Amino acid sequence: SASRKLVVRFASPIRFNVRAGRGNRSIELVLEGRGDSVKAAILEKAKAIPVAPVVAAPAAPMQTATDTAATAAALLASAQTAFDGGNYEAATESLNQLLNLPPNSASRKAQELAGLARLNAGDKVRAASEFGLFLKLYPEGEDSDRIRQLAASLPTIGATEPSQVKAAVETKSTTSGSVSMFYYGGKSDTRTQEFMDSALGGLPVLQSDTNLSNIDQKQLQTSVDLNWRFRDAEKDMRFVVRNSLTHDYLKGSNKERLSALYFDYRSLTLGGQLRVGRQSPNGGGVLYRFDGIQAGYMFAPKWKVNGVVGKPTDDLLDTRRTFYGLSVDAEALTKELSASVYMIEQVIDGETDRRGLGTEVRYFKGGFSASGQFDYDQILRAVNIAAIQSTWQITEATSLNAMLDRRSTPVLSLGNVLFFQDPNLAVPAKRIQELLGTTPIGTLREQVKGLTAYQNQFRVGGTTVLTQKWQMGADFSLTSVDEIAPVAVLLPNGQAATGNLWGVSAQLIGTNLYSSRDTNVFNISSLGGPSYHGALLSYNNLTSLGDKWQIEPSLKYYTQSGSAGDSSDIWTAGIRGIYRVRNQVSLESELTYEHAKTTAAPTINGPGAMATSSRMNYYLGVRVDF
């Protein structure tokens, strides 16, 4: 859980960023400067780094509402197709992904379909749970009345006797999953103003020091997802494998990523559960994918104790990390309130890496729901996470959602100090024990606290149904990262705060406008910060053409101007298509084209240099579900 940053500095003040990251891990490349020095540096790195203008990092969060709506629509369509084809396991997987997104226009339908998928698969207990959650979130409406009637014939959640479980669950063994193979390709092309203004500007493009053209992506990715499940009146067992192999033809390397390999056992009569293997975190203060064991036991109605022990799957240099934790779940402290408390201890090279004490609280009443998390590190004596999010279904047609989040970035842990070392060291340390030879443990922990910033996020939004086919949504977001005070030797100049980065967006969502299954999302966004202002217009479409074809065209225009006089305009067009050869076999492809024009900030010698660039990405492949 660390961030790495490589900085190449030049003389003049222009900035080009490339960022990649997931969760609390990120890598950032920064090139500063312009003119011949920058061109020379980019040419040197062109074979390894895609050359294309990148929208300033603060712009990305402002696109979340549009991307969420488009992603939700695609997942709902995929789930509906799997449901219609009788593949309820695949439908449930897509619905789980959708319901993990922020609240959106597809959430209500997805929650209903999740219960129906469980019910059609013969799992009446979990169907009752899904329907119960639906009625808590959406107590009014025609669909609510329909689900209330269905739920009346199912086992009562929280009061299920063993005899009811036996009556509700049939003996059944199923195997499901998918195998896919996709090829990803991409090419970038950049032309500077110097080339376009020259006498050769009207001639065909040639490879030169003022024109960069490079194939920057050639990858073949093969993925396997396998689920075996056995259920009877007493137990529910699952075996899950998810693995992918990526061959990078440009680097000549192979990379395997085993994301899941576990066996899960649940006793339906005794209230126990055991999961062994490689798995993703699901609460209790665990923050990483890990190899290990987690177990739980319901020792009283609606009360459950859980334990976990494991090792993070991602390596942190040469360190050795393990963790163990304990948590207690109370499913109904009151009719509306449930909560969990946890303690987790993580060890790195024999020293305490992180000791988290925390709670997760959930509240449901009528059409209002809220959840919150608080995580405190007892060793570092600092808050890691303080967050709350809520949804309010005001009427059947209108809902509001809000989120307030403050967390350390990255998560506070002793191991982070390995990425902030004395630059005068001949050989940087790769283990905590190497640092302890010269620095006391207390000093290292103070350095971690001093070098870790806090990120603050606030978001509020809502959707309302205008007609049977149209919905409207809007949201406002505010993000900032606190300053880091100077730290001797390690960060002598500190790091300035970002200031408030804000965004306002509105969406118009149309469904089934010209067919039985189409979705249209129109978005307009305005965003800005202390040094820039931007605007985004976008359109995303999903159209099902019969039972075989699904087409998803999209168009985006982004413009940004900086306080120093720099500017950029980016057009992006894309189209994704899925052809279902059979119910279980589909061909999929996507093509995205981006054209950008950037102007650097003016200098005392005249206007800033201009450059145009284009980038094309595509993928194509096949997926087999079984």
XYZ file of C-alpha atoms in Angstrom:
626
model
C 0.000 0.000 0.000
C 2.348 2.662 -1.237
C 2.748 5.266 -3.951
C 5.799 5.717 -6.102
C 6.765 8.824 -8.024
C 9.454 9.368 -10.662
C 10.235 12.992 -11.519
C 12.335 14.144 -14.493
C 12.925 17.908 -14.226
C 13.612 20.399 -17.015
C 13.998 24.144 -17.176
C 10.563 25.502 -18.101
C 7.184 25.239 -16.379
C 4.955 22.757 -18.196
C 3.722 19.502 -16.717
C 2.869 16.148 -18.310
C 1.470 13.443 -16.021
C 0.869 9.738 -16.459
C -0.858 8.011 -13.568
C -1.895 4.436 -12.968
C -3.253 2.956 -9.804
C -5.698 0.769 -7.981
C -6.989 1.199 -4.468
C -4.285 2.696 -2.272
C -1.442 1.892 -4.690
C -0.383 4.270 -7.445
C 2.492 5.033 -9.759
C 3.005 8.539 -11.158
C 5.393 9.708 -13.876
C 5.951 13.459 -14.120
C 7.852 15.217 -16.903
C 8.393 18.926 -16.247
C 9.669 21.394 -18.840
C 9.089 21.979 -22.558
C 10.876 22.545 -25.869
C 13.731 20.441 -27.173
C 14.653 19.006 -23.781
C 11.203 17.514 -23.295
C 11.032 16.205 -26.857
C 14.368 14.503 -26.429
C 13.263 12.913 -23.181
C 9.959 11.687 -24.619
C 11.686 10.289 -27.680
C 14.055 8.385 -25.414
C 11.139 6.879 -23.494
C 8.665 6.545 -26.395
C 9.091 2.791 -26.667
C 8.169 2.267 -23.032
C 5.672 5.048 -22.276
C 2.525 5.856 -24.321
C 2.888 9.372 -25.739
C -0.479 11.091 -25.501
C -1.795 14.114 -23.658
C -3.451 13.157 -20.398
C -6.242 15.127 -18.816
C -5.139 16.718 -15.552
C -5.539 14.240 -12.732
C -8.268 16.202 -10.869
C -10.578 15.839 -13.879
C -10.998 12.098 -13.503
C -13.233 12.009 -10.403
C -15.668 14.437 -12.050
C -16.506 11.851 -14.717
C -17.595 9.315 -12.137
C -21.344 9.912 -12.392
C -21.403 9.418 -16.167
C -19.077 6.445 -16.105
C -21.071 4.896 -13.258
C -24.338 5.223 -15.180
C -22.813 3.736 -18.337
C -21.122 0.906 -16.432
C -24.313 0.154 -14.520
C -26.328 0.030 -17.723
C -23.861 -2.407 -19.301
C -23.823 -4.657 -16.219
C -27.618 -4.641 -15.980
C -27.919 -5.596 -19.649
C -25.372 -8.379 -19.161
C -27.215 -9.656 -16.081
C -30.580 -9.544 -17.841
C -29.179 -11.496 -20.800
C -27.712 -14.154 -18.482
C -30.970 -14.296 -16.498
C -33.053 -14.714 -19.655
C -30.718 -17.525 -20.733
C -31.088 -19.339 -17.420
C -27.492 -18.665 -16.293
C -28.394 -17.365 -12.830
C -24.853 -17.620 -11.438
C -23.516 -15.310 -14.159
C -26.455 -12.953 -13.646
C -25.712 -12.790 -9.928
C -22.027 -12.015 -10.552
C -22.909 -9.057 -12.807
C -25.548 -7.820 -10.380
C -23.118 -7.957 -7.454
C -20.687 -5.777 -9.415
C -23.478 -3.340 -10.226
C -24.729 -3.119 -6.650
C -21.186 -2.394 -5.437
C -21.207 0.808 -7.531
C -22.423 4.110 -6.040
C -26.256 4.387 -6.071
C -27.474 4.946 -9.636
C -30.502 4.654 -11.889
C -30.015 0.885 -12.343
C -29.665 0.037 -8.628
C -33.378 -0.504 -7.990
C -33.898 -2.875 -10.916
C -30.633 -4.675 -10.086
C -31.699 -5.317 -6.487
C -34.985 -6.837 -7.677
C -33.241 -8.981 -10.285
C -30.722 -10.173 -7.665
C -33.564 -11.650 -5.632
C -35.209 -13.204 -8.681
C -31.894 -14.774 -9.750
C -31.466 -16.351 -6.295
C -35.060 -17.541 -6.333
C -34.808 -19.123 -9.785
C -31.544 -20.808 -8.757
C -33.414 -22.483 -5.890
C -31.750 -20.498 -3.091
C -34.849 -19.296 -1.260
C -32.974 -18.186 1.863
C -30.725 -15.760 -0.015
C -33.606 -14.691 -2.250
C -35.479 -13.674 0.900
C -32.425 -11.691 2.027
C -32.187 -9.859 -1.313
C -35.920 -9.092 -1.321
C -35.743 -7.933 2.295
C -32.986 -5.478 1.417
C -35.020 -4.249 -1.564
C -38.027 -3.496 0.640
C -35.837 -1.613 3.119
C -34.391 0.555 0.351
C -37.550 0.922 -1.754
C -40.636 0.443 0.419
C -43.085 2.011 -2.060
C -43.943 1.284 -5.685
C -45.526 -1.346 -7.920
C -42.352 -3.423 -7.867
C -42.269 -3.165 -4.052
C -45.802 -4.544 -3.803
C -44.899 -7.370 -6.172
C -41.755 -8.272 -4.218
C -43.599 -8.063 -0.910
C -45.958 -10.783 -2.161
C -43.035 -12.961 -3.273
C -41.181 -12.474 0.015
C -44.225 -13.520 2.038
C -43.814 -17.125 0.898
C -40.084 -17.265 1.662
C -38.203 -17.992 4.933
C -38.179 -15.104 7.417
C -34.705 -13.562 7.611
C -33.124 -13.711 11.056
C -35.664 -16.202 12.383
C -35.034 -19.192 10.144
C -35.218 -22.509 11.966
C -33.210 -25.508 10.760
C -36.424 -27.178 9.595
C -37.253 -24.112 7.489
C -33.776 -24.155 5.977
C -34.147 -27.815 5.040
C -37.474 -27.087 3.415
C -36.109 -24.070 1.536
C -32.892 -25.527 0.121
C -32.766 -28.412 -2.313
C -29.729 -30.605 -2.862
C -27.992 -29.206 -5.901
C -24.538 -29.242 -7.462
C -23.607 -26.705 -10.129
C -20.511 -25.726 -12.085
C -20.335 -22.366 -13.806
C -17.771 -19.912 -15.045
C -16.166 -18.509 -18.152
C -13.048 -18.626 -20.301
C -12.043 -15.583 -22.353
C -9.228 -14.482 -24.620
C -8.773 -10.838 -25.682
C -6.159 -9.047 -27.747
C -5.458 -5.382 -26.848
C -3.760 -3.005 -29.261
C -3.007 0.713 -29.344
C -1.091 3.370 -31.240
C -0.262 7.033 -30.501
C 0.801 9.818 -32.842
C 1.940 13.340 -31.856
C 2.831 16.305 -34.090
C 4.311 19.515 -32.696
C 3.655 23.058 -33.945
C 7.239 23.298 -35.222
C 6.568 20.508 -37.736
C 3.183 21.843 -38.868
C 4.562 25.376 -39.413
C 7.581 24.183 -41.402
C 7.900 24.008 -45.173
C 7.290 20.261 -44.883
C 3.998 20.705 -43.033
C 1.868 19.814 -46.050
C 3.819 16.671 -46.924
C 3.017 13.141 -45.698
C 3.952 12.542 -42.075
C 7.498 11.271 -41.640
C 9.155 9.907 -38.526
C 11.254 12.752 -37.144
C 12.238 14.495 -33.954
C 9.057 16.603 -34.202
C 6.695 13.737 -34.891
C 6.192 10.839 -32.515
C 4.359 7.730 -33.662
C 4.468 4.567 -31.661
C 2.599 1.306 -31.170
C 2.323 1.360 -27.401
C 0.101 -1.625 -26.660
C 0.206 -5.219 -27.907
C -1.146 -7.636 -25.340
C -2.990 -10.935 -25.277
C -4.941 -11.644 -22.106
C -6.458 -15.012 -21.249
C -8.783 -15.310 -18.252
C -10.430 -18.222 -16.486
C -13.273 -17.942 -13.976
C -14.483 -21.209 -12.428
C -17.170 -21.671 -9.765
C -18.241 -25.022 -8.324
C -21.073 -25.088 -5.813
C -22.853 -27.782 -3.804
C -25.881 -27.122 -1.597
C -28.130 -29.301 0.471
C -30.247 -28.827 3.574
C -27.228 -28.599 5.900
C -24.398 -26.933 3.997
C -23.400 -24.669 1.148
C -19.926 -25.251 -0.368
C -18.098 -23.311 -3.084
C -14.776 -23.588 -4.867
C -13.684 -20.508 -6.846
C -10.763 -19.910 -9.209
C -10.091 -16.648 -11.067
C -6.849 -16.371 -12.982
C -5.479 -14.340 -15.884
C -2.332 -14.504 -17.993
C -1.178 -11.432 -19.925
C 1.465 -11.687 -22.623
C 3.005 -8.311 -23.492
C 4.474 -8.518 -26.994
C 6.248 -5.152 -26.695
C 8.098 -6.085 -23.518
C 8.360 -9.785 -24.359
C 7.043 -10.726 -20.928
C 4.276 -12.773 -19.336
C 2.376 -11.762 -16.221
C 0.047 -14.070 -14.329
C -2.500 -12.714 -11.862
C -4.271 -15.229 -9.657
C -6.997 -13.098 -8.086
C -8.987 -15.874 -6.380
C -8.415 -19.497 -5.380
C -10.477 -20.482 -2.359
C -12.824 -23.045 -0.846
C -15.816 -21.754 1.108
C -17.957 -23.832 3.492
C -21.124 -22.567 5.193
C -23.208 -24.558 7.626
C -26.894 -23.684 7.187
C -27.862 -25.330 10.465
C -24.975 -24.506 12.836
C -24.281 -20.970 11.622
C -20.591 -21.505 10.866
C -18.468 -20.491 7.884
C -14.894 -21.194 6.722
C -13.025 -19.834 3.711
C -9.477 -20.961 2.858
C -7.194 -19.731 0.077
C -6.581 -16.580 -1.953
C -9.462 -14.161 -1.460
C -10.506 -10.525 -1.496
C -11.218 -8.503 1.659
C -14.832 -8.269 2.790
C -14.626 -6.061 5.856
C -13.237 -6.555 9.322
C -10.396 -4.096 8.700
C -8.727 -6.234 6.004
C -7.533 -3.911 3.238
C -5.691 -6.218 0.831
C -6.243 -9.308 -1.272
C -4.631 -12.075 0.770
C -3.755 -15.747 1.124
C -5.188 -17.121 4.319
C -8.166 -18.302 6.336
C -11.240 -16.526 7.577
C -13.933 -18.149 9.669
C -17.153 -17.116 11.374
C -19.631 -18.560 13.843
C -23.118 -17.352 14.737
C -23.050 -17.821 18.504
C -26.477 -16.239 19.097
C -29.362 -15.137 16.878
C -28.113 -12.214 14.763
C -24.678 -12.230 16.472
C -21.564 -13.537 14.763
C -17.865 -13.681 15.653
C -15.234 -13.795 12.887
C -11.510 -14.438 12.737
C -8.977 -13.977 9.943
C -5.287 -14.732 9.457
C -3.307 -14.286 6.279
C -0.576 -12.729 4.173
C -1.075 -9.900 1.601
C -0.618 -11.234 -1.930
C 1.207 -8.137 -3.207
C 4.877 -8.023 -2.279
C 6.358 -4.950 -0.596
C 9.994 -5.014 -1.688
C 11.726 -7.794 0.309
C 9.595 -7.511 3.448
C 7.579 -10.263 5.090
C 4.046 -9.288 6.088
C 1.331 -11.215 7.902
C -1.829 -10.205 9.735
C -4.557 -11.564 11.980
C -7.814 -10.073 13.167
C -11.028 -10.548 15.100
C -14.453 -9.002 14.524
C -17.992 -9.240 15.876
C -21.116 -8.640 13.764
C -24.466 -7.625 15.237
C -27.071 -7.958 12.504
C -29.854 -6.223 14.442
C -28.907 -4.120 17.446
C -32.313 -2.602 16.805
C -34.792 -3.172 14.000
C -32.981 -0.555 11.914
C -29.379 -0.700 13.144
C -26.612 -3.264 12.643
C -22.878 -2.925 13.204
C -19.479 -4.596 13.342
C -16.405 -3.914 15.442
C -12.938 -5.224 14.614
C -9.312 -5.353 15.619
C -6.568 -6.251 13.176
C -2.821 -6.598 13.721
C -0.422 -6.562 10.766
C 3.256 -7.458 11.214
C 6.151 -6.523 8.924
C 9.612 -8.030 9.477
C 8.739 -8.774 13.089
C 7.470 -5.246 13.867
C 3.877 -4.031 14.101
C 3.022 -2.629 10.671
C -0.530 -1.578 11.475
C -2.906 -2.098 14.393
C -6.379 -1.151 13.285
C -9.335 -0.703 15.617
C -12.567 0.110 13.874
C -16.272 -0.171 13.385
C -18.695 -0.457 10.476
C -22.278 0.698 11.075
C -25.365 0.169 8.891
C -28.778 1.819 9.293
C -32.043 1.168 7.421
C -35.391 2.797 8.043
C -38.132 3.192 5.499
C -36.521 4.532 2.345
C -33.391 5.762 4.127
C -30.169 3.806 4.452
C -26.713 4.807 5.672
C -23.405 3.102 6.335
C -20.243 4.348 7.940
C -16.712 3.199 8.725
C -14.146 4.414 11.247
C -10.611 2.980 11.383
C -8.007 4.092 13.943
C -4.393 2.935 14.135
C -3.598 2.400 17.802
C 0.193 2.207 17.260
C 0.533 5.286 15.048
C -2.240 7.030 16.992
C -3.947 8.406 13.906
C -7.209 7.959 12.040
C -7.000 5.965 8.818
C -10.596 6.183 7.602
C -13.651 8.180 8.644
C -16.441 7.809 6.104
C -20.218 7.807 5.806
C -22.536 7.377 2.832
C -26.305 7.382 2.618
C -29.253 6.964 0.273
C -32.720 8.406 0.756
C -35.597 7.175 -1.382
C -37.830 10.241 -0.960
C -40.582 8.943 -3.231
C -40.891 6.088 -5.674
C -39.523 8.439 -8.345
C -36.879 10.442 -6.494
C -33.794 9.449 -4.518
C -30.850 11.319 -3.016
C -27.398 10.071 -2.058
C -24.528 11.653 -0.168
C -20.990 10.701 0.812
C -18.402 12.211 3.150
C -14.987 10.564 3.312
C -11.654 11.423 4.921
C -8.809 8.929 4.781
C -5.040 8.740 4.790
C -3.434 8.287 1.371
C -1.865 5.752 1.383
C -3.214 3.825 4.371
C -0.990 4.421 7.396
C 1.434 1.563 7.983
C 5.073 1.240 9.006
C 6.037 -0.269 5.640
C 5.321 3.032 3.867
C 8.573 4.448 5.249
C 10.483 2.267 2.759
C 9.356 4.637 -0.004
C 10.648 7.760 1.771
C 14.313 7.120 2.465
C 17.367 9.297 2.826
C 18.505 10.032 -0.785
C 22.119 9.936 0.412
C 21.946 6.205 1.184
C 24.224 4.231 -1.126
C 21.790 1.306 -1.223
C 18.127 1.948 -0.305
C 16.735 -0.419 2.316
C 14.312 -3.114 1.200
C 13.353 -4.350 4.663
C 12.370 -2.609 7.892
C 15.218 -4.313 9.776
C 17.748 -2.542 7.556
C 16.331 0.854 8.583
C 16.271 -0.106 12.264
C 20.035 -0.423 12.159
C 20.319 3.381 11.996
C 16.883 4.742 13.028
C 14.761 3.977 16.120
C 11.343 2.425 15.510
C 9.625 5.436 17.102
C 11.311 7.796 14.647
C 10.231 5.649 11.682
C 6.605 5.753 12.840
C 6.719 9.526 13.240
C 8.124 9.767 9.717
C 5.214 7.715 8.377
C 2.727 10.074 10.043
C 4.590 13.144 8.835
C 4.808 11.949 5.218
C 1.197 10.812 4.820
C -1.446 13.217 3.545
C -5.208 13.022 4.044
C -7.667 13.029 1.174
C -11.094 14.589 1.726
C -14.138 13.874 -0.441
C -17.699 15.153 -0.332
C -20.397 14.218 -2.800
C -24.133 14.732 -3.011
C -26.433 13.801 -5.855
C -29.803 12.494 -6.808
C -32.021 11.076 -9.536
C -35.690 11.556 -10.328
C -38.006 9.858 -12.797
C -39.504 12.324 -15.279
C -41.571 9.914 -17.344
C -41.770 6.182 -17.856
C -38.735 6.370 -20.166
C -36.741 9.338 -18.878
C -34.793 10.018 -15.698
C -32.680 12.986 -14.676
C -29.757 13.081 -12.286
C -27.335 15.659 -10.908
C -24.429 15.666 -8.466
C -21.861 17.933 -6.863
C -18.457 16.782 -5.623
C -15.616 18.392 -3.728
C -12.153 16.838 -3.278
C -8.944 18.015 -1.665
C -5.657 16.623 -0.376
C -4.107 18.201 2.714
C -0.583 19.597 2.736
C 2.421 17.693 4.040
C 4.706 19.760 6.254
C 8.448 19.649 5.485
C 10.279 16.604 6.837
C 14.038 16.951 7.210
C 16.054 15.065 4.549
C 13.124 12.939 3.371
C 10.831 15.733 2.123
C 12.566 19.029 2.896
C 10.120 21.197 0.922
C 6.979 19.426 2.045
C 3.992 19.156 -0.285
C 1.411 21.863 -0.859
C -2.301 21.194 -0.447
C -4.261 20.798 -3.666
C -6.983 23.228 -2.698
C -10.615 22.433 -3.443
C -11.222 20.515 -6.657
C -14.926 20.727 -7.477
C -17.306 19.332 -10.046
C -20.956 19.748 -10.987
C -22.651 17.406 -13.439
C -26.114 16.626 -14.764
C -27.310 13.503 -16.547
C -30.362 12.742 -18.642
C -31.044 9.011 -18.899
C -33.452 7.485 -21.388
C -34.388 3.801 -21.391
C -36.282 1.753 -23.979
C -36.744 4.765 -26.243
C -36.824 2.848 -29.506
C -36.550 -0.829 -28.519
C -37.294 -3.216 -25.685
C -33.750 -2.807 -24.298
C -31.786 0.397 -24.906
C -30.153 2.937 -22.602
C -29.051 6.486 -23.465
C -26.995 8.619 -21.061
C -26.371 12.316 -21.790
C -23.987 14.183 -19.477
C -22.719 17.714 -18.997
C -20.080 18.502 -16.365
C -18.213 21.554 -15.165
C -15.120 21.105 -13.002
C -12.242 23.107 -11.716
C -9.643 23.894 -9.089
C -7.264 26.658 -8.077
C -5.330 26.475 -11.362
C -7.716 25.131 -14.008
C -11.286 24.952 -15.258
C -12.771 22.287 -17.494
C -16.009 21.145 -19.102
C -17.119 17.722 -20.284
C -19.915 16.722 -22.666
C -20.582 13.036 -23.257
C -23.079 10.567 -24.660
C -23.205 6.818 -23.990
C -25.596 4.416 -25.644
C -26.428 0.746 -25.193
C -28.662 -0.949 -27.745
C -29.666 -4.597 -27.957
C -30.473 -5.722 -31.499
C -32.507 -8.853 -30.944
C -30.995 -11.665 -28.920
C -27.649 -11.667 -30.757
C -26.223 -8.149 -30.890
C -25.425 -5.502 -28.291
C -23.912 -2.185 -29.491
C -22.476 0.527 -27.235
C -21.341 3.730 -29.015
C -19.979 6.697 -27.035
C -18.764 10.241 -27.689
C -16.946 12.648 -25.352
C -15.596 16.175 -25.639
C -13.394 17.643 -22.902
C -11.922 21.146 -22.804
C -9.671 22.615 -20.129
C -7.941 25.949 -19.611
C -5.269 26.730 -17.025
C -4.682 29.916 -15.085
C -1.256 30.221 -16.743
C -2.783 30.351 -20.223
C -2.337 26.699 -21.198
C -5.289 24.800 -22.689
C -6.343 21.447 -24.106
C -9.244 20.084 -26.145
C -9.871 16.348 -26.403
C -12.404 14.465 -28.538
C -12.985 10.772 -27.829
C -15.226 8.449 -29.823
C -15.720 4.768 -29.192
C -17.875 1.821 -30.063
C -18.191 -1.551 -28.365
C -19.996 -4.521 -29.811
C -20.995 -7.932 -28.490
C -22.271 -10.717 -30.724
C -23.729 -13.735 -28.993
C -22.938 -16.725 -31.208
C -24.850 -18.962 -28.825
C -26.236 -18.429 -25.329
C -22.847 -19.329 -23.854
C -20.480 -18.014 -26.559
C -19.975 -14.334 -27.399
C -17.576 -12.278 -29.496
C -16.665 -8.831 -28.190
C -14.719 -5.893 -29.593
C -14.185 -2.211 -28.839
C -12.499 0.605 -30.746
C -11.667 3.992 -29.183
C -10.169 6.982 -30.992
C -8.921 10.114 -29.232
C -7.794 13.372 -30.833
C -6.268 16.128 -28.712
C -4.924 19.624 -29.206
C -2.812 21.203 -26.468
C -1.324 24.661 -26.102
C 1.417 25.352 -23.568
C 1.408 28.441 -21.381
C 2.801 31.539 -23.144
C 6.323 32.691 -22.335
C 8.156 36.021 -22.526
C 9.300 34.962 -26.014
C 5.793 34.555 -27.403
C 2.773 32.251 -27.375
C 3.053 28.740 -26.045
C 3.915 25.865 -28.337
C 1.046 23.839 -29.797
C 0.787 20.118 -30.430
C -1.841 17.751 -31.751
C -1.990 14.075 -30.988
C -4.156 11.088 -31.715
C -4.496 7.759 -30.031
C -6.347 4.629 -31.038
C -7.055 1.697 -28.734
C -8.906 -1.476 -29.540
C -9.534 -4.956 -28.294
C -11.255 -8.013 -29.657
C -11.842 -11.453 -28.262
C -14.126 -14.300 -27.388
C -15.816 -15.324 -24.151
C -17.340 -18.702 -23.358
C -19.717 -19.036 -20.408
C -20.677 -22.403 -18.974
